[in-house]
Backbone as a ProteinNet text record, in pm:
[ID]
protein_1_A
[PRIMARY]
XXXXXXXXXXXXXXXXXXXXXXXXXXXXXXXXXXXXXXXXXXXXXXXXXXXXXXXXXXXXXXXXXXXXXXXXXXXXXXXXXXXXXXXXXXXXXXXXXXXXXXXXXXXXXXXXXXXXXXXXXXXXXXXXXXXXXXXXXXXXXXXXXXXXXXXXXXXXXXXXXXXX
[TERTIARY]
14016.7	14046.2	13969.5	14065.6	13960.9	13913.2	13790.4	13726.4	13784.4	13907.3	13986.7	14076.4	13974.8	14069.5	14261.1	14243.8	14395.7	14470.1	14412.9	14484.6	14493.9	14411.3	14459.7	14511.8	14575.2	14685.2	14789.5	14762.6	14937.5	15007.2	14853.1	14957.4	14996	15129.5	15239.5	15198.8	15280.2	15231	15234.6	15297.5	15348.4	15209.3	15134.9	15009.4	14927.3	14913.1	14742.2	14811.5	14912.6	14958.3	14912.8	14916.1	14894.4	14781.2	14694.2	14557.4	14466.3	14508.2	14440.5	14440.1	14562.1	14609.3	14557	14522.7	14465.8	14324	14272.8	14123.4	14090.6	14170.4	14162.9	14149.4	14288.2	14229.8	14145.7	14082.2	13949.7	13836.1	13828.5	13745.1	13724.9	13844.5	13820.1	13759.2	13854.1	13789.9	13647.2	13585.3	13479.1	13390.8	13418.6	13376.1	13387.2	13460.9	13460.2	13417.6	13420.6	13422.3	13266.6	13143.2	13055.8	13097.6	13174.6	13292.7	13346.4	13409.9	13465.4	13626.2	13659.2	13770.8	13853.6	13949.4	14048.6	14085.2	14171.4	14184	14276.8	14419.8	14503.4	14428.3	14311.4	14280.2	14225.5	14141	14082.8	14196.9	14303.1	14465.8	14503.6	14469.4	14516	14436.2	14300.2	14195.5	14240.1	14242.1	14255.6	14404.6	14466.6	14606.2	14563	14533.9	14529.2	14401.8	14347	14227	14289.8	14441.5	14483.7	14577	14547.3	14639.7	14694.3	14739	14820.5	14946.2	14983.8	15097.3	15142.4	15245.3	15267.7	15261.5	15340	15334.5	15407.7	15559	15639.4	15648.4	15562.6	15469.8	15374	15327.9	15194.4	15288.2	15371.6	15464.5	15539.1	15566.9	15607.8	15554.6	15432.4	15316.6	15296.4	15266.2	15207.9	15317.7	15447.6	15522.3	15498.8	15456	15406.8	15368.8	15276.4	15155.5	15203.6	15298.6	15330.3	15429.1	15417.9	15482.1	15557	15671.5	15668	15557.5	15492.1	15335.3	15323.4	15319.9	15284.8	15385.7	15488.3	15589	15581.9	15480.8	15408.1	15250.6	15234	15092.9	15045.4	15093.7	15098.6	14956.6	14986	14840.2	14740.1	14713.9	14577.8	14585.4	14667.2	14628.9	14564.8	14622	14571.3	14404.6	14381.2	14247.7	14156	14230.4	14118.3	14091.9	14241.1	14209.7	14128.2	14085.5	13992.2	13864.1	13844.7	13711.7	13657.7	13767.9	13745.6	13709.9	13852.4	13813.7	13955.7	14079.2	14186.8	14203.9	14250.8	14289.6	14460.8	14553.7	14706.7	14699.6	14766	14818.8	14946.1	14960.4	15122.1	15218.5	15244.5	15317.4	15334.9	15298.5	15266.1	15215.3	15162.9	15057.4	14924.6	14904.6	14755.3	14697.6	14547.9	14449.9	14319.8	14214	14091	14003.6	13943.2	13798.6	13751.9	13624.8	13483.7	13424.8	13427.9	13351.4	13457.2	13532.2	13685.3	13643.3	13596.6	13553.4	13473.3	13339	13218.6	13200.4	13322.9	13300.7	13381	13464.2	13519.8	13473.3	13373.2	13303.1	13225.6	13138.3	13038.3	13112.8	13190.7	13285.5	13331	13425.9	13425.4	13352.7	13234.3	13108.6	13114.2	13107.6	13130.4	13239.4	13363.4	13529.2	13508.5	13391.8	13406.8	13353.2	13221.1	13164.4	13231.6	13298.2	13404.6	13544.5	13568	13662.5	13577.7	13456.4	13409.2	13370.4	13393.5	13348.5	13479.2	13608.6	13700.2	13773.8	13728.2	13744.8	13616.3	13538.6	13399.1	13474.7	13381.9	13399.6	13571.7	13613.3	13700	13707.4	13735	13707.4	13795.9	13772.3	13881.2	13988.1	14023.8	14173.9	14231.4	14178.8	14224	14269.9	14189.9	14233.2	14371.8	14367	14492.3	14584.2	14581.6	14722.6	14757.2	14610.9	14650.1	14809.2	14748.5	14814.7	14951.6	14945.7	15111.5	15192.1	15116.5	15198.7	15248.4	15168.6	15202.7	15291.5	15312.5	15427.2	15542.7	15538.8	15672.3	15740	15649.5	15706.4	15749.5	15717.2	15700.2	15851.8	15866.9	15997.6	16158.5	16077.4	16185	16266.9	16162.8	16223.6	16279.5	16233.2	16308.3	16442.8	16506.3	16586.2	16685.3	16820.6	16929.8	16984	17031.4	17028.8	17100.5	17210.1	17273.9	17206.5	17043.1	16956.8	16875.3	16855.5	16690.8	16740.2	16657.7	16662.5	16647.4	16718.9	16710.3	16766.3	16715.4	16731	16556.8	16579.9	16454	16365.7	16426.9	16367.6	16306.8	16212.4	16135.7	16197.1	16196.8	16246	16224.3	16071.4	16055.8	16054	16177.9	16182.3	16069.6	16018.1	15921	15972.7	16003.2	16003.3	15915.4	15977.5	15915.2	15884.7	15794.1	15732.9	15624.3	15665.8	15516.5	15543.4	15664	15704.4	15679.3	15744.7	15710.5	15647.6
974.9	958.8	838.4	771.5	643.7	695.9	591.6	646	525.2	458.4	404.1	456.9	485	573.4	519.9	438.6	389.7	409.2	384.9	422.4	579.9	639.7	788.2	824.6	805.2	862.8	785.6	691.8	663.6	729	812.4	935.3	1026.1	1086.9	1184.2	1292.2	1400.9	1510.2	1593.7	1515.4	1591.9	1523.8	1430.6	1377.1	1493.6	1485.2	1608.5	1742.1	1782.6	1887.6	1895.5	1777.2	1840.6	1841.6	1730.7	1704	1807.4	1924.9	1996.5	2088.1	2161.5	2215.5	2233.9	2135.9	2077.8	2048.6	2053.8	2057	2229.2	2316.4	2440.1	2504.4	2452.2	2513.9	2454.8	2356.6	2293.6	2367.5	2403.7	2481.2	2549.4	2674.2	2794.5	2847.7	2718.6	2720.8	2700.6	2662	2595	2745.7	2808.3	2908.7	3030.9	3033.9	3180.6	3165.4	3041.6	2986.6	3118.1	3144.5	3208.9	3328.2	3369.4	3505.6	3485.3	3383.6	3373.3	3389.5	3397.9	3416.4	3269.3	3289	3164.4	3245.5	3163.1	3138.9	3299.8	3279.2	3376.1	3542	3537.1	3637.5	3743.4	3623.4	3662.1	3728.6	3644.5	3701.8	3831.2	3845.6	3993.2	4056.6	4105.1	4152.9	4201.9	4102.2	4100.5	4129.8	4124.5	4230.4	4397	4400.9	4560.8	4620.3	4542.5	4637.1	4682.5	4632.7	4661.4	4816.6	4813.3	4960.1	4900	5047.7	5014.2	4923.2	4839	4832.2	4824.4	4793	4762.5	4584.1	4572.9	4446.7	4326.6	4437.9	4347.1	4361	4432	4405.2	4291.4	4286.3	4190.4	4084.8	4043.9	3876.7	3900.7	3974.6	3941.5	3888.9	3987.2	3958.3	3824.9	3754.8	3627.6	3534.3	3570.4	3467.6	3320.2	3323.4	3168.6	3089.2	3172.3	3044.3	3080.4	3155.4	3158.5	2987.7	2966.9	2863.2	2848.7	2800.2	2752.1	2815.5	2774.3	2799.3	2932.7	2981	3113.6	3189.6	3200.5	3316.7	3450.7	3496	3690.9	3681.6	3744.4	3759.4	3840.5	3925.6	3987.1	3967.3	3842.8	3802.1	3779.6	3824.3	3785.4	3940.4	4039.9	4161.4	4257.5	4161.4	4239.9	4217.8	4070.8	3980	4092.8	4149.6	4228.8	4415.2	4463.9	4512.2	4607.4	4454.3	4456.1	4407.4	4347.8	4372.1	4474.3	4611.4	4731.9	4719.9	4589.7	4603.2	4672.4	4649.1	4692.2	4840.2	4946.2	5093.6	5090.6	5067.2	5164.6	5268.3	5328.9	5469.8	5502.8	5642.8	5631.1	5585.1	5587.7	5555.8	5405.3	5348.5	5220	5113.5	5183.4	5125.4	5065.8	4961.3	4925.7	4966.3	4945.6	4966.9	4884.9	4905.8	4839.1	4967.2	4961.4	5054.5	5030.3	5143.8	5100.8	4988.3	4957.4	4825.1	4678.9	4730.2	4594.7	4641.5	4701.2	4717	4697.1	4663.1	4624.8	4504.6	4434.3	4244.9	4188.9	4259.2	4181.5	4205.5	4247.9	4270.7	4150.2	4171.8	4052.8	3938.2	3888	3775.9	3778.2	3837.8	3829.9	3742.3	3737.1	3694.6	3588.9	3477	3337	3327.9	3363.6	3312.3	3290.4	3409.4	3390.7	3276.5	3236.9	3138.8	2990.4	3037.3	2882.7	2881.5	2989.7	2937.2	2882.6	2958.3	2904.7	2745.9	2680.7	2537.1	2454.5	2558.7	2464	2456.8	2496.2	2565	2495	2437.6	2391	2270.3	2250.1	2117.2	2179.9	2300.2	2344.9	2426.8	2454.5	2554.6	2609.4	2789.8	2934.3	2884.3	2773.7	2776.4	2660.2	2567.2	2447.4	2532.1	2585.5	2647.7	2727.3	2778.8	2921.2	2830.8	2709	2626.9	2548.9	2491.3	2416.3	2541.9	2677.3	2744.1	2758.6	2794.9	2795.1	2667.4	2512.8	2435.3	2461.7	2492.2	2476.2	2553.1	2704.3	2759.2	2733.9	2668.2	2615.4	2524.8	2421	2326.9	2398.8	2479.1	2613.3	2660.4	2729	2748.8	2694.9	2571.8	2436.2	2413.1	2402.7	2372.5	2478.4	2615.6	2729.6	2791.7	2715.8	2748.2	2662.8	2754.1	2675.3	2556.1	2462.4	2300.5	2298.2	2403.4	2393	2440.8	2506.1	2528.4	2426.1	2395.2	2284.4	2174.5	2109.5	1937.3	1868.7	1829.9	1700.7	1565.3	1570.2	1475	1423.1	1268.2	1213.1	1187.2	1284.4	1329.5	1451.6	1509.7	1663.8	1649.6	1827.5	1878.5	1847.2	1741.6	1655.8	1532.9	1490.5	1333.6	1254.7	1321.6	1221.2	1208.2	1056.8	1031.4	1100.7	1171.9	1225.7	1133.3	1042.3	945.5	1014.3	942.4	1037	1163.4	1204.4	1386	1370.6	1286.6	1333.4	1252.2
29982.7	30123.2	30174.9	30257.9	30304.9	30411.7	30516	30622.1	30731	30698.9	30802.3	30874.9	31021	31069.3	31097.8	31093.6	31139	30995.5	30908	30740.3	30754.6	30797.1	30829.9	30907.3	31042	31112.6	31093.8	30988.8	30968.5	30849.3	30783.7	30665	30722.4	30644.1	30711.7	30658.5	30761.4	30713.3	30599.1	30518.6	30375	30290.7	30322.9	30272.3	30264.7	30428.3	30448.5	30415.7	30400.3	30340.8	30234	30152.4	29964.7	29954.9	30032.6	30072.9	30043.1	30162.5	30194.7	30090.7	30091.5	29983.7	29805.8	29744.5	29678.8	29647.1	29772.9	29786.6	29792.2	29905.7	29899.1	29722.3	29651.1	29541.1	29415.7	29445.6	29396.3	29435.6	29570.2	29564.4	29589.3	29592.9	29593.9	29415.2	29333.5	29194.4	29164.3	29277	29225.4	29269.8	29423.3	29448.2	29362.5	29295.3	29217.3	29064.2	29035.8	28878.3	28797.4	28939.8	28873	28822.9	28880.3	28879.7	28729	28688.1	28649.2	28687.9	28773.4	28894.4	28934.4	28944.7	29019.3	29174.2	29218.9	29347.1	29382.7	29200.3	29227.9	29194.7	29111.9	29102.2	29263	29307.3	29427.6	29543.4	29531	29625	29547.7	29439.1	29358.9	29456.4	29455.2	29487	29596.1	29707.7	29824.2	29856.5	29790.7	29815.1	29792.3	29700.4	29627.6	29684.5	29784.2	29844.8	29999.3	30029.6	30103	30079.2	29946	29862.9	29793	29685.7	29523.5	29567.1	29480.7	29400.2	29312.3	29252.1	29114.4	29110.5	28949.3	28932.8	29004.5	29011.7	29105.3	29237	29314.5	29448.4	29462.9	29360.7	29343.4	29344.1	29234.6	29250.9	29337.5	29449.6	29555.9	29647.4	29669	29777.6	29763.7	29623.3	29574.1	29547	29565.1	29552	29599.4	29750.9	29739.7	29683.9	29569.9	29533.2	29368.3	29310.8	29186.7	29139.4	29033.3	29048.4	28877.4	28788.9	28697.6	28559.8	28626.4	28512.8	28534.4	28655.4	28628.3	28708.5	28677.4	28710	28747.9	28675.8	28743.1	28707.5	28812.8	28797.5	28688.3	28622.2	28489.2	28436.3	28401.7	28267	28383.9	28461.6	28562.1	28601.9	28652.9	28663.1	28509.3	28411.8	28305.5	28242.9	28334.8	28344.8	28416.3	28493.4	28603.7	28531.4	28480	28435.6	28291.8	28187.6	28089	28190.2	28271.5	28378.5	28442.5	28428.9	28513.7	28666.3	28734.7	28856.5	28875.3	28819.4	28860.3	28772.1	28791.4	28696.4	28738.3	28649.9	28676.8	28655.5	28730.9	28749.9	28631.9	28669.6	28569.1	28655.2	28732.4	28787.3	28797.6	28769.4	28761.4	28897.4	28977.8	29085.3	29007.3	29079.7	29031.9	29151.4	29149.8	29279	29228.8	29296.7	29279.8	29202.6	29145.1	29097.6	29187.9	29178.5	29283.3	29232.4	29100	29061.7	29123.8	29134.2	29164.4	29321.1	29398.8	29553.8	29592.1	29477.8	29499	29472.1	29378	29348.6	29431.9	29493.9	29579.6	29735.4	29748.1	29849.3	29847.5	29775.5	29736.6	29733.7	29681	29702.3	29830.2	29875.9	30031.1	30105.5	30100.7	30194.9	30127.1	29989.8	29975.7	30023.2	30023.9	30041	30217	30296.4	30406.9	30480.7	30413.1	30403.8	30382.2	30304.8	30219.5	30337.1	30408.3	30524.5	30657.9	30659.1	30798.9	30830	30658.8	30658.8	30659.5	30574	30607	30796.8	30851.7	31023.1	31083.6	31022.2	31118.7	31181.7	31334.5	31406.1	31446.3	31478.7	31535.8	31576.5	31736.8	31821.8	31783	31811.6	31776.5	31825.9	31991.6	31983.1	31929.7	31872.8	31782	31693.9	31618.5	31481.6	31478.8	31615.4	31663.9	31692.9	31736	31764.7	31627.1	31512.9	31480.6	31351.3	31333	31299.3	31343.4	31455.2	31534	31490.6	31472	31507.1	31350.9	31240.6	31112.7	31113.7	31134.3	31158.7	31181.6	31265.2	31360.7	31221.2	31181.1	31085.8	31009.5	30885.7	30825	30847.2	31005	31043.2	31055.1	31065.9	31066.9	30912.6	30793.7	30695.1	30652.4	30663.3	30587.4	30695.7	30801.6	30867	30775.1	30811.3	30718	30847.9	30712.7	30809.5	30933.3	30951.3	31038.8	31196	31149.7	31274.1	31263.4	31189.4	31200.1	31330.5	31400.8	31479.1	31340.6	31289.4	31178.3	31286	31427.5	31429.9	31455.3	31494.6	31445	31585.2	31686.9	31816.3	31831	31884.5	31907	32010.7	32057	32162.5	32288.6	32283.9	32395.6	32439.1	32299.4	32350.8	32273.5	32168.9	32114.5	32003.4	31937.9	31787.6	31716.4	31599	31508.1	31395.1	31352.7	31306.7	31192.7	31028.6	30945.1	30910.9	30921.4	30871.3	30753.7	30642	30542.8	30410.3
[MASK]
++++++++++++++++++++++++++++++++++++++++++++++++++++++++++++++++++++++++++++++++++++++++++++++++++++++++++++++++++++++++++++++++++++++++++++++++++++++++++++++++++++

């Protein structure tokens, strides 16, 4: 990243998108690496401490961030469960152990730590809009074309300049 500011607001938003993105999972890797943990294990965790599911709950829940490379979370729930944090049921629910409730506790508190820095130097309602606005974009592309504004005006008359 350069420290020219004018070289930086003329990257678009599909830049600081990957940007960020990218850095998030650098170091969420870097945060759990003592764990021995990645980014997707920690989203297992933190799904299934919300209650059981199975496997194809879990690649649903995680569909976002599955990609090519990793198609089901499979080989990372089976990561947790030779760790004795995850137990299946017969039924085929997973859940957390008390030991899988007690490391991800303890983790918790770095991950919480590791968001309060990516959020520093931003007040609670920066952060709450800068969310909404991501949404909205978010909303825009997954609307079918015949809803999106593809034109190259916002709803208020401003050129949309740097989208992508």
């Amino acid at each position: 990243m350069t420290d020219d500011p004018s070289t930086n607001a003329r990257r678009p938003l599909g830049y600081w998108l990957k940007h960020i993105d990218r850095r998030i999972e650098e170091r969420f890797d870097e945060l759990l690496a003592e764990d021995g943990l990645g980014r997707r294990h920690w989203q297992l965790c933190t799904t299934l401490a919300r209650g059981p599911l199975d496997v194809e709950g879990l690649d649903e829940a995680l569909a976002p961030f599955r990609s090519a490379r990793e198609p089901t979370v499979r080989p990372l729930v089976d990561q947790l469960v030779a760790r004795g944090w995850v137990m299946p049921s017969g039924d085929g629910a997973l859940a957390l152990t008390e030991e899988g409730r007690a490391r991800h506790a303890e983790v918790a508190e770095r991950v919480g730590g590791f968001r309060a820095r990516v959020a520093a130097g931003l007040a609670p309602d920066e952060y709450a809009t800068l969310l909404r606005l991501l949404e909205r974009v978010a909303d825009n592309l997954d609307a079918p074309p015949d809803n999106r504004a593809d034109n190259p005006r916002d709803n208020r008359g401003n050129d949309q300049v740097g989208v992508t």
